[in-house]
Amino acid sequence: MQAKLLGVGHLLLRSGCRALATTVFRSHLPDVQYPTEISYPAYLLEACDRFADRTAVVCSASGRRISYADLRAATVAASSGLAKLRFARGDTMCIFSGNFPDYPAAMLAIMRCGGVLTTASPDFTASELARQLRDCRTKFLLTTKDKLPVAAEAAKASGVVKEVFLTEDSEPGTRRFADLFEDDGSCDPSGSFQVDQANDVAAILYSSGTTGLPKGVMLTHRNLVANIEQTLETMGDLPDERLIGVLPFYHVYGQVVVLGFNFRRGYQLSVMSRFEPVRFLETLQKHRITLAHIVPPILLFLAGHPLVDKFDLSTLRRVFCGAAPLKAETEDSFRRRFPHAKRGSAGMLVPSVEMRVADTQTGADLGPNQSGQLLVRGVNLMRGYFENPQATRESIDADGWFATGDVGHIDEDGYLFISDRLKELIKVKGLQVAPAELEALLLECPDVTDAGVVARPDERAGELPVAFVVRREGSLASEADIQRWVAERVAPHKRLEGGVRFIDAVPKAASGKILRKRLRDVLAEEAAATAAAGEQN
């Protein structure tokens, strides 16, 4: 098996990078040239015309194939059908589901009406979904039959949803979205308005809420078009590329880097509803996948599971792993199984993106190999947070620099390394402790299979690190055992003085990011219970 492991981070990247005298880092590649007067759906449908006879989508479960001509026809028909239902420019529609073959056509049809797409994790509870629907004033909601109970409850609770659609099925109180693909196109909305590419919002995608409530990230048509052009420039164009669509399309990684890139290049995308180990391997082998975008848990599976050796994955040329930290041990295991893999950082800056590294205490600019908060600016940067001007002002300054909250550095060769999240840094007696560092260390412990670290308030130290640990099967390690093991390997201020909690699973978003807020909620509940017990005594 010959695959090249490439890094993907907030800024994914591959070209050379240079530090200017002003300590602004830029790509060595020239700025991307992108069409400035075209909407995002028109941009992708333009590619459908060029590759009309090629296969755009293959369903990994049923084998159903959708050509680029079919994708275009379905998008145009559905946009007309939506327009007949009075879905118009500025209206919002949510797709609440796992991946399915017609997801791209539904997504593009929404935007082609001048509408705004928002997407939600199929794992959301009714209350989580209702909050998002209400926050962005969702008019229409598209879901699958298995998610209808949650969707119906959320739609009712939101007070804003007017219609609920099912992808294929028909149930009382819903419309069948597949019927829109049969529309005669007589109410085609594309000529009824002119898209303002720089300012019109195409999508509102929500942050994962790792540090607080999710926020709606507004992406304009220009953001999306430019981001695809950046991706095309940095990933190159190899012949006969075939991708696997296993990452969730509701996430920006799956929606832009997988879907958008694939369609603009005219490649074939094999769509999986979600990650299932055997079907994933079967799809890689049967569809002769050459490029896979994945997250660390899937890479861990590829690196260590005995099932992998039973499949022929020789066509797999490139693997991009991103969205969450990748521990060195996992990468090493992957490289042993895929001996031609190349170790990478988070990559190098893409064209048309600038970066600064700022001291976390003073805000002063830093140079190569100096660690600080990463600030970025570029044409792909979001317009702001939906109806949250305060959060927008706190994140993007007057000069357009976005404070990512990521802590990292750029080395002398232009490679970017991300070490932690600024908002998640634990302050012990004024000294910084990176949760990711302790988590990576804990994963080396023979008694631990997974871990998440957060801060617990402490009167004397300010904060203390607490580890939530999943013990390896059969392990009898105690809290003291884990604390002692860590203490032997770190400076005193990094020790787990806040304690160790044993749990069945570390809560994570679909991207693999640890949902630290949920861990902090556990500590808050503990503190509240302790306080209540003290009052009773």
Coordinates of C-alpha atoms in Angstrom, one line a residue:
M1 CA 0.0 0.0 0.0
Q2 CA 1.5 3.3 -1.1
A3 CA -0.1 6.4 0.3
K4 CA 1.2 9.8 1.2
L5 CA 0.0 11.3 4.5
L6 CA -0.6 15.0 4.2
G7 CA -1.6 17.4 6.9
V8 CA -4.8 19.4 7.0
G9 CA -5.5 22.0 9.6
H10 CA -7.4 25.2 9.8
L11 CA -5.1 26.3 7.0
L12 CA -4.2 23.2 5.2
L13 CA -1.4 23.5 3.1
R14 CA 1.3 22.7 0.8
S15 CA 3.2 25.5 -0.8
G16 CA 6.4 27.3 0.3
C17 CA 6.0 30.1 2.8
R18 CA 8.1 33.1 3.7
A19 CA 8.1 35.5 6.6
L20 CA 8.0 39.2 5.7
A21 CA 9.7 41.9 7.7
T22 CA 6.3 42.8 9.2
T23 CA 6.1 39.2 10.5
V24 CA 3.2 38.4 8.2
F25 CA 3.6 35.0 6.7
R26 CA 2.4 34.4 3.2
S27 CA 2.5 31.6 0.6
H28 CA 5.2 31.5 -2.0
L29 CA 2.5 30.7 -4.5
P30 CA 0.8 33.7 -6.2
D31 CA -2.7 34.7 -5.0
V32 CA -5.4 32.7 -6.5
Q33 CA -7.4 34.1 -9.4
Y34 CA -11.1 33.3 -9.0
P35 CA -14.2 34.4 -10.8
T36 CA -15.7 37.4 -8.9
E37 CA -19.2 37.7 -10.4
I38 CA -20.5 34.1 -10.1
S39 CA -22.5 32.5 -7.3
Y40 CA -21.2 29.3 -5.6
P41 CA -23.8 27.0 -7.2
A42 CA -23.2 28.5 -10.6
Y43 CA -19.5 28.0 -10.1
L44 CA -20.0 24.2 -9.5
L45 CA -22.7 23.8 -12.1
E46 CA -20.3 25.3 -14.6
A47 CA -18.0 22.2 -13.9
C48 CA -21.0 19.9 -14.3
D49 CA -21.3 21.2 -17.9
R50 CA -17.7 20.4 -18.6
F51 CA -17.8 16.9 -17.2
A52 CA -21.4 16.0 -18.1
D53 CA -20.7 12.4 -19.1
R54 CA -18.6 11.6 -16.1
T55 CA -19.8 10.0 -12.9
A56 CA -20.1 12.6 -10.1
V57 CA -21.5 10.5 -7.2
V58 CA -21.6 6.8 -6.4
C59 CA -23.6 5.5 -3.5
S60 CA -21.4 3.0 -1.6
A61 CA -24.4 1.1 -0.3
S62 CA -26.7 0.8 -3.3
G63 CA -24.2 1.3 -6.2
R64 CA -26.5 4.1 -7.6
R65 CA -24.6 6.4 -9.9
I66 CA -25.3 10.1 -10.6
S67 CA -23.6 11.7 -13.6
Y68 CA -22.6 15.3 -13.7
A69 CA -25.4 16.0 -16.2
D70 CA -27.8 14.4 -13.8
L71 CA -26.5 16.4 -10.9
R72 CA -27.0 19.6 -12.8
A73 CA -30.5 18.6 -13.9
A74 CA -31.5 17.6 -10.4
T75 CA -30.2 20.9 -9.0
V76 CA -32.1 23.1 -11.5
A77 CA -35.3 21.1 -11.1
A78 CA -35.2 21.2 -7.3
S79 CA -34.5 24.9 -7.2
S80 CA -37.5 25.5 -9.4
G81 CA -39.6 23.3 -7.1
L82 CA -38.5 25.2 -4.0
A83 CA -39.3 28.5 -5.7
K84 CA -42.8 27.3 -6.3
L85 CA -43.1 26.7 -2.6
R86 CA -42.1 30.3 -2.0
F87 CA -38.6 29.6 -0.9
A88 CA -36.9 32.7 -1.9
R89 CA -33.7 34.8 -1.7
G90 CA -32.6 35.2 1.9
D91 CA -34.6 32.2 3.2
T92 CA -32.8 29.5 5.2
M93 CA -33.1 25.7 4.8
C94 CA -31.5 23.1 7.0
I95 CA -30.3 19.7 6.0
F96 CA -30.4 17.4 9.1
S97 CA -29.1 14.0 8.1
G98 CA -26.1 11.9 7.4
N99 CA -24.5 11.8 3.9
F100 CA -26.8 10.7 1.1
P101 CA -26.3 10.7 -2.7
D102 CA -28.6 13.6 -3.4
Y103 CA -27.1 15.8 -0.7
P104 CA -25.0 17.8 -3.2
A105 CA -28.1 18.5 -5.4
A106 CA -30.2 19.6 -2.4
M107 CA -27.4 21.8 -1.2
L108 CA -26.9 23.5 -4.5
A109 CA -30.6 23.9 -5.1
I110 CA -31.0 25.8 -1.9
M111 CA -28.2 28.2 -2.8
R112 CA -29.4 28.6 -6.4
C113 CA -32.7 30.0 -5.1
G114 CA -30.7 32.7 -3.3
G115 CA -31.3 30.8 -0.1
V116 CA -29.0 30.1 2.7
L117 CA -27.9 26.6 3.6
T118 CA -27.5 25.5 7.2
T119 CA -26.5 22.0 8.1
A120 CA -26.9 20.0 11.4
S121 CA -25.3 16.9 12.8
P122 CA -27.6 13.8 12.6
D123 CA -26.6 13.1 16.1
F124 CA -28.2 16.2 17.5
T125 CA -31.0 15.9 20.1
A126 CA -34.3 17.7 19.4
S127 CA -33.3 20.6 21.7
E128 CA -29.9 21.1 20.0
L129 CA -31.5 21.1 16.6
A130 CA -34.3 23.4 17.7
R131 CA -31.8 25.9 19.0
Q132 CA -30.0 26.1 15.6
L133 CA -33.2 26.2 13.6
R134 CA -34.4 29.1 15.8
D135 CA -31.1 30.9 15.8
C136 CA -30.9 31.2 12.0
R137 CA -34.7 31.3 11.4
T138 CA -34.9 28.2 9.3
K139 CA -37.9 28.1 7.0
F140 CA -37.6 24.6 5.5
L141 CA -36.1 21.5 7.1
L142 CA -34.8 18.4 5.1
T143 CA -34.2 15.1 6.9
T144 CA -34.4 11.3 6.6
K145 CA -37.1 9.0 7.8
D146 CA -35.0 7.6 10.7
K147 CA -34.4 11.2 11.9
L148 CA -38.0 12.4 11.5
P149 CA -39.1 12.0 15.2
V150 CA -36.2 14.3 16.3
A151 CA -36.7 16.7 13.3
A152 CA -40.5 17.0 13.9
E153 CA -40.0 17.7 17.6
A154 CA -37.3 20.3 16.9
A155 CA -39.3 22.0 14.1
K156 CA -42.3 22.4 16.4
A157 CA -40.2 23.7 19.3
S158 CA -38.3 26.1 17.1
G159 CA -41.5 28.0 16.1
V160 CA -40.0 29.0 12.8
V161 CA -40.0 26.0 10.5
K162 CA -42.8 26.1 7.9
E163 CA -42.2 22.8 6.0
V164 CA -40.4 19.5 6.8
F165 CA -39.2 17.4 3.9
L166 CA -38.1 13.8 3.8
T167 CA -35.4 12.7 1.3
E168 CA -37.2 9.7 -0.2
D169 CA -40.1 8.7 2.0
S170 CA -43.5 10.3 2.5
E171 CA -45.0 10.6 6.0
P172 CA -48.0 12.7 7.2
G173 CA -47.1 16.3 7.7
T174 CA -44.1 16.1 5.4
R175 CA -43.2 16.6 1.8
R176 CA -41.1 14.3 -0.3
F177 CA -38.0 16.1 -1.4
A178 CA -37.3 13.6 -4.2
D179 CA -40.4 14.9 -6.0
L180 CA -38.7 18.2 -6.5
F181 CA -36.1 16.5 -8.7
E182 CA -39.0 15.8 -11.1
D183 CA -40.1 19.5 -11.3
D184 CA -40.5 20.8 -14.9
G185 CA -38.2 23.8 -14.2
S186 CA -40.8 26.3 -15.1
C187 CA -40.1 28.5 -12.1
D188 CA -36.3 28.6 -12.4
P189 CA -35.1 31.2 -9.9
S190 CA -31.6 31.7 -11.3
G191 CA -32.4 34.7 -13.5
S192 CA -34.6 36.5 -10.9
F193 CA -31.8 38.2 -9.0
Q194 CA -28.1 39.0 -9.1
V195 CA -25.9 37.5 -6.4
D196 CA -23.6 39.8 -4.6
Q197 CA -20.7 37.4 -4.4
A198 CA -18.8 39.3 -1.7
N199 CA -21.6 39.9 0.7
D200 CA -24.5 37.5 0.0
V201 CA -24.4 34.6 2.5
A202 CA -24.5 31.2 0.9
A203 CA -24.2 29.1 4.1
I204 CA -24.4 29.4 7.8
L205 CA -22.4 26.5 9.3
Y206 CA -22.3 26.2 13.1
S207 CA -19.2 25.9 15.2
S208 CA -18.9 22.7 17.2
G209 CA -19.4 24.4 20.5
T210 CA -16.3 23.0 22.0
T211 CA -15.8 26.1 24.2
G212 CA -19.4 27.4 24.5
L213 CA -22.6 27.6 22.6
P214 CA -22.3 26.9 18.9
K215 CA -22.2 30.1 16.7
G216 CA -23.4 30.5 13.1
V217 CA -20.5 31.0 10.8
M218 CA -21.6 33.1 7.8
L219 CA -19.8 32.1 4.6
T220 CA -20.4 34.2 1.5
H221 CA -20.5 32.9 -2.1
R222 CA -17.0 34.5 -2.5
N223 CA -15.7 32.7 0.6
L224 CA -16.7 29.4 -0.9
V225 CA -15.5 30.0 -4.5
A226 CA -12.2 31.3 -3.3
N227 CA -11.7 28.5 -0.8
I228 CA -12.3 25.9 -3.6
E229 CA -9.7 27.7 -5.8
Q230 CA -7.2 27.6 -3.0
T231 CA -7.8 23.9 -2.5
L232 CA -7.4 23.2 -6.2
E233 CA -4.1 25.1 -6.3
T234 CA -2.6 23.3 -3.3
M235 CA -3.9 19.8 -3.9
G236 CA -3.0 19.6 -7.6
D237 CA -4.8 17.6 -10.3
L238 CA -3.9 13.9 -10.7
P239 CA -5.5 11.8 -13.4
D240 CA -8.3 9.4 -12.6
E241 CA -8.7 10.6 -9.1
R242 CA -11.5 8.9 -7.1
L243 CA -12.5 10.2 -3.6
I244 CA -14.4 8.7 -0.8
G245 CA -17.1 10.8 0.9
V246 CA -17.0 9.5 4.4
L247 CA -16.6 12.8 6.3
P248 CA -19.9 14.3 7.2
F249 CA -21.2 16.8 4.6
Y250 CA -22.7 18.9 7.3
H251 CA -19.2 19.8 8.3
V252 CA -17.2 22.4 6.4
Y253 CA -14.4 19.9 5.8
G254 CA -16.7 17.5 4.0
Q255 CA -18.8 20.2 2.3
V256 CA -16.0 22.3 0.8
V257 CA -12.7 20.3 0.7
V258 CA -14.4 17.0 -0.3
L259 CA -17.6 17.9 -2.2
G260 CA -16.6 21.3 -3.7
F261 CA -13.1 20.2 -4.7
N262 CA -14.4 16.9 -6.1
F263 CA -17.0 18.5 -8.3
R264 CA -14.9 21.4 -9.6
R265 CA -12.3 18.8 -10.7
G266 CA -14.8 16.5 -12.3
Y267 CA -13.8 13.5 -10.1
Q268 CA -15.9 10.6 -8.9
L269 CA -17.0 10.7 -5.2
S270 CA -18.2 7.5 -3.4
V271 CA -20.6 8.6 -0.8
M272 CA -21.0 6.8 2.6
S273 CA -23.8 7.7 5.0
R274 CA -21.3 7.4 7.9
F275 CA -18.2 5.6 8.8
E276 CA -18.6 1.8 9.1
P277 CA -15.3 -0.1 9.2
V278 CA -16.1 -3.0 6.8
R279 CA -18.0 -0.9 4.3
F280 CA -15.3 1.7 4.4
L281 CA -12.7 -0.8 3.5
E282 CA -15.0 -2.5 0.9
T283 CA -15.5 0.9 -0.7
L284 CA -11.8 1.8 -0.8
Q285 CA -11.2 -1.5 -2.5
K286 CA -14.2 -1.9 -4.8
H287 CA -14.2 1.7 -6.0
R288 CA -10.4 1.9 -6.2
I289 CA -10.2 5.0 -4.2
T290 CA -7.1 7.1 -4.7
L291 CA -7.7 10.0 -2.3
A292 CA -9.2 9.9 1.2
H293 CA -10.0 12.8 3.5
I294 CA -10.4 11.4 7.0
V295 CA -10.1 12.3 10.7
P296 CA -7.7 10.9 13.3
P297 CA -10.1 8.1 14.6
I298 CA -10.3 6.7 11.0
L299 CA -6.6 7.0 10.6
L300 CA -6.2 5.1 13.8
F301 CA -8.4 2.3 12.4
L302 CA -6.3 2.2 9.2
A303 CA -3.1 2.1 11.1
G304 CA -3.9 -0.7 13.6
H305 CA -7.0 -2.8 12.8
P306 CA -6.3 -6.3 11.5
L307 CA -9.2 -6.1 9.1
V308 CA -7.2 -3.6 6.9
D309 CA -4.8 -6.3 5.8
K310 CA -7.6 -8.3 4.2
F311 CA -8.3 -5.6 1.6
D312 CA -6.4 -4.4 -1.4
L313 CA -5.9 -0.7 -0.9
S314 CA -3.0 -0.4 -3.3
T315 CA -4.8 2.4 -5.3
L316 CA -4.8 4.7 -2.3
R317 CA -2.3 7.4 -3.2
R318 CA -3.1 10.3 -0.8
V319 CA -4.6 10.5 2.6
F320 CA -5.4 13.9 4.2
C321 CA -6.1 13.8 7.9
G322 CA -7.4 16.8 9.7
A323 CA -10.0 18.6 12.0
A324 CA -8.4 17.3 15.2
P325 CA -5.0 16.6 16.7
L326 CA -3.2 13.5 15.4
K327 CA -1.0 11.8 18.0
A328 CA 2.5 10.8 16.8
E329 CA 2.0 7.2 17.8
T330 CA -1.0 6.9 15.4
E331 CA 1.0 8.5 12.6
D332 CA 3.9 6.2 13.2
S333 CA 1.6 3.1 13.1
F334 CA 0.1 4.4 9.9
R335 CA 3.5 4.9 8.3
R336 CA 4.5 1.3 9.2
R337 CA 1.5 0.0 7.4
F338 CA 1.8 2.5 4.5
P339 CA 5.6 2.7 4.3
H340 CA 5.7 5.5 1.7
A341 CA 3.8 7.9 3.8
K342 CA 5.4 11.3 4.4
R343 CA 5.3 12.8 7.9
G344 CA 3.8 16.2 7.8
S345 CA 2.9 19.2 10.0
A346 CA -0.4 21.0 9.5
G347 CA 1.2 22.0 6.2
M348 CA 2.1 25.3 4.6
L349 CA 0.0 28.4 3.8
V350 CA -2.3 28.3 0.8
P351 CA -2.3 31.2 -1.7
S352 CA -4.3 34.3 -0.7
V353 CA -4.0 33.6 3.0
E354 CA -1.9 35.7 5.4
M355 CA -0.9 34.6 8.9
R356 CA 0.6 36.3 12.0
V357 CA 1.8 34.6 15.2
A358 CA 1.0 36.8 18.2
D359 CA 2.3 36.5 21.8
T360 CA -0.6 35.1 23.9
Q361 CA 0.1 37.7 26.7
T362 CA 1.2 40.9 24.9
G363 CA -0.2 40.4 21.4
A364 CA 3.2 41.3 19.9
D365 CA 4.1 39.7 16.6
L366 CA 6.4 36.7 16.7
G367 CA 8.8 35.2 14.2
P368 CA 9.6 31.7 13.0
N369 CA 9.8 29.0 15.6
Q370 CA 8.1 31.2 18.2
S371 CA 4.8 29.9 19.6
G372 CA 1.7 32.1 19.9
Q373 CA -1.9 32.6 18.8
L374 CA -2.4 32.2 15.1
L375 CA -4.1 35.1 13.3
V376 CA -5.3 34.7 9.7
R377 CA -6.6 37.0 7.0
G378 CA -7.8 36.0 3.5
V379 CA -10.6 36.0 0.9
N380 CA -11.8 32.7 2.3
L381 CA -12.4 34.2 5.8
M382 CA -16.0 34.1 7.0
R383 CA -18.1 37.3 6.9
G384 CA -18.8 36.9 10.6
Y385 CA -21.0 35.2 13.2
F386 CA -24.7 35.3 12.3
E387 CA -26.5 38.0 14.3
N388 CA -23.7 38.0 16.9
P389 CA -21.8 41.2 16.3
Q390 CA -20.0 41.1 19.7
A391 CA -18.5 37.6 18.9
T392 CA -17.6 38.9 15.5
R393 CA -15.8 42.0 16.9
E394 CA -14.0 39.8 19.5
S395 CA -12.8 37.5 16.7
I396 CA -12.0 39.8 13.7
D397 CA -10.2 43.1 14.2
A398 CA -10.7 46.3 12.2
D399 CA -7.9 45.2 9.8
G400 CA -9.5 41.9 9.0
W401 CA -7.3 39.6 11.2
F402 CA -9.2 36.6 12.6
A403 CA -8.0 35.4 16.0
T404 CA -8.3 31.6 15.5
G405 CA -7.8 30.7 19.1
D406 CA -5.2 28.2 17.9
V407 CA -1.7 28.2 19.5
G408 CA 1.2 27.2 17.2
H409 CA 4.2 28.3 15.3
I410 CA 5.7 28.4 11.8
D411 CA 9.2 26.9 11.5
E412 CA 12.1 28.2 9.4
D413 CA 10.9 26.2 6.4
G414 CA 7.4 27.6 6.5
Y415 CA 5.6 24.6 8.0
L416 CA 2.8 25.3 10.4
F417 CA 2.5 23.4 13.7
I418 CA -0.7 23.7 15.8
S419 CA -0.2 22.8 19.5
D420 CA -3.4 23.8 21.3
R421 CA -6.4 26.1 21.7
L422 CA -5.8 29.4 23.4
K423 CA -9.2 29.3 25.1
E424 CA -8.5 25.9 26.5
L425 CA -5.1 26.7 28.0
I426 CA -5.1 26.0 31.8
K427 CA -3.5 28.6 34.0
V428 CA -1.9 27.0 37.1
K429 CA -0.4 29.7 39.3
G430 CA 0.1 31.9 36.2
L431 CA 1.8 29.1 34.2
Q432 CA 0.2 27.8 31.1
V433 CA -0.7 24.1 30.7
A434 CA -1.8 22.8 27.3
P435 CA -4.6 20.2 27.6
A436 CA -3.5 18.6 24.2
E437 CA 0.0 18.0 25.7
L438 CA -1.4 16.1 28.7
E439 CA -3.9 14.2 26.4
A440 CA -1.1 13.1 24.1
L441 CA 0.9 12.0 27.1
L442 CA -2.0 10.1 28.6
L443 CA -2.5 8.2 25.4
E444 CA 1.0 6.8 25.8
C445 CA 0.0 5.3 29.2
P446 CA -0.6 1.6 28.9
D447 CA -3.7 1.8 31.0
V448 CA -5.4 4.5 28.9
T449 CA -7.2 4.3 25.5
D450 CA -8.6 7.9 25.4
A451 CA -8.5 11.0 27.5
G452 CA -9.7 14.6 27.7
V453 CA -8.3 17.3 29.9
V454 CA -10.0 20.5 31.2
A455 CA -9.5 23.0 34.0
R456 CA -11.1 22.9 37.5
P457 CA -11.2 26.2 39.5
D458 CA -9.0 26.2 42.5
E459 CA -8.6 28.9 45.2
R460 CA -4.9 28.6 45.6
A461 CA -3.7 27.8 42.1
G462 CA -6.4 29.5 40.1
E463 CA -7.0 26.4 38.0
L464 CA -5.9 22.8 38.1
P465 CA -5.9 20.2 35.3
V466 CA -8.4 17.4 35.5
A467 CA -8.2 14.3 33.3
F468 CA -11.2 12.3 32.0
V469 CA -9.8 8.9 31.2
V470 CA -11.1 5.9 29.4
R471 CA -9.3 2.9 30.9
R472 CA -8.0 0.1 28.6
E473 CA -10.1 -3.0 28.9
G474 CA -9.0 -5.1 31.9
S475 CA -7.0 -2.3 33.5
L476 CA -7.4 -1.8 37.2
A477 CA -5.5 1.4 37.4
S478 CA -6.7 3.8 40.1
E479 CA -6.9 7.6 40.0
A480 CA -3.6 7.7 42.0
D481 CA -1.9 5.3 39.5
I482 CA -2.7 7.6 36.6
Q483 CA -1.7 10.8 38.6
R484 CA 1.6 9.1 39.6
W485 CA 2.3 8.0 36.0
V486 CA 1.8 11.5 34.7
A487 CA 3.7 13.2 37.5
E488 CA 6.8 11.2 36.7
R489 CA 6.8 12.7 33.2
V490 CA 5.9 16.4 33.5
A491 CA 6.8 19.6 35.4
P492 CA 5.1 20.1 38.7
H493 CA 2.5 22.6 37.4
K494 CA 1.3 20.1 34.8
R495 CA 0.5 17.3 37.2
L496 CA -3.1 16.2 37.4
E497 CA -3.7 17.8 40.8
G498 CA -7.3 18.4 39.8
G499 CA -7.9 14.7 39.8
V500 CA -8.8 11.9 37.4
R501 CA -12.3 10.9 36.4
F502 CA -12.9 7.5 34.7
I503 CA -15.5 7.5 32.0
D504 CA -16.8 5.2 29.2
A505 CA -16.1 7.5 26.3
V506 CA -14.7 11.0 25.8
P507 CA -17.4 13.2 24.2
K508 CA -16.4 14.3 20.8
A509 CA -17.8 16.1 17.7
A510 CA -18.0 14.2 14.5
S511 CA -14.8 15.9 13.4
G512 CA -13.0 14.2 16.3
K513 CA -12.7 17.4 18.4
I514 CA -13.1 16.8 22.1
L515 CA -16.2 18.6 23.4
R516 CA -14.6 20.0 26.5
K517 CA -17.7 22.0 27.5
R518 CA -19.4 18.7 28.3
L519 CA -16.5 17.7 30.5
R520 CA -16.6 21.1 32.2
D521 CA -20.3 20.6 32.7
V522 CA -19.6 17.4 34.6
L523 CA -17.2 19.2 36.9
A524 CA -19.8 22.0 37.4
E525 CA -22.5 19.5 38.4
E526 CA -20.0 17.9 40.8
A527 CA -19.3 21.2 42.4
A528 CA -23.0 22.1 42.6
A529 CA -23.7 18.7 44.3
T530 CA -20.9 19.2 46.8
A531 CA -22.1 22.7 47.6
A532 CA -25.6 21.5 48.1
A533 CA -24.5 18.7 50.4
G534 CA -22.4 21.2 52.4
E535 CA -25.5 23.4 52.9
Q536 CA -27.5 20.5 54.2
N537 CA -24.8 19.6 56.7

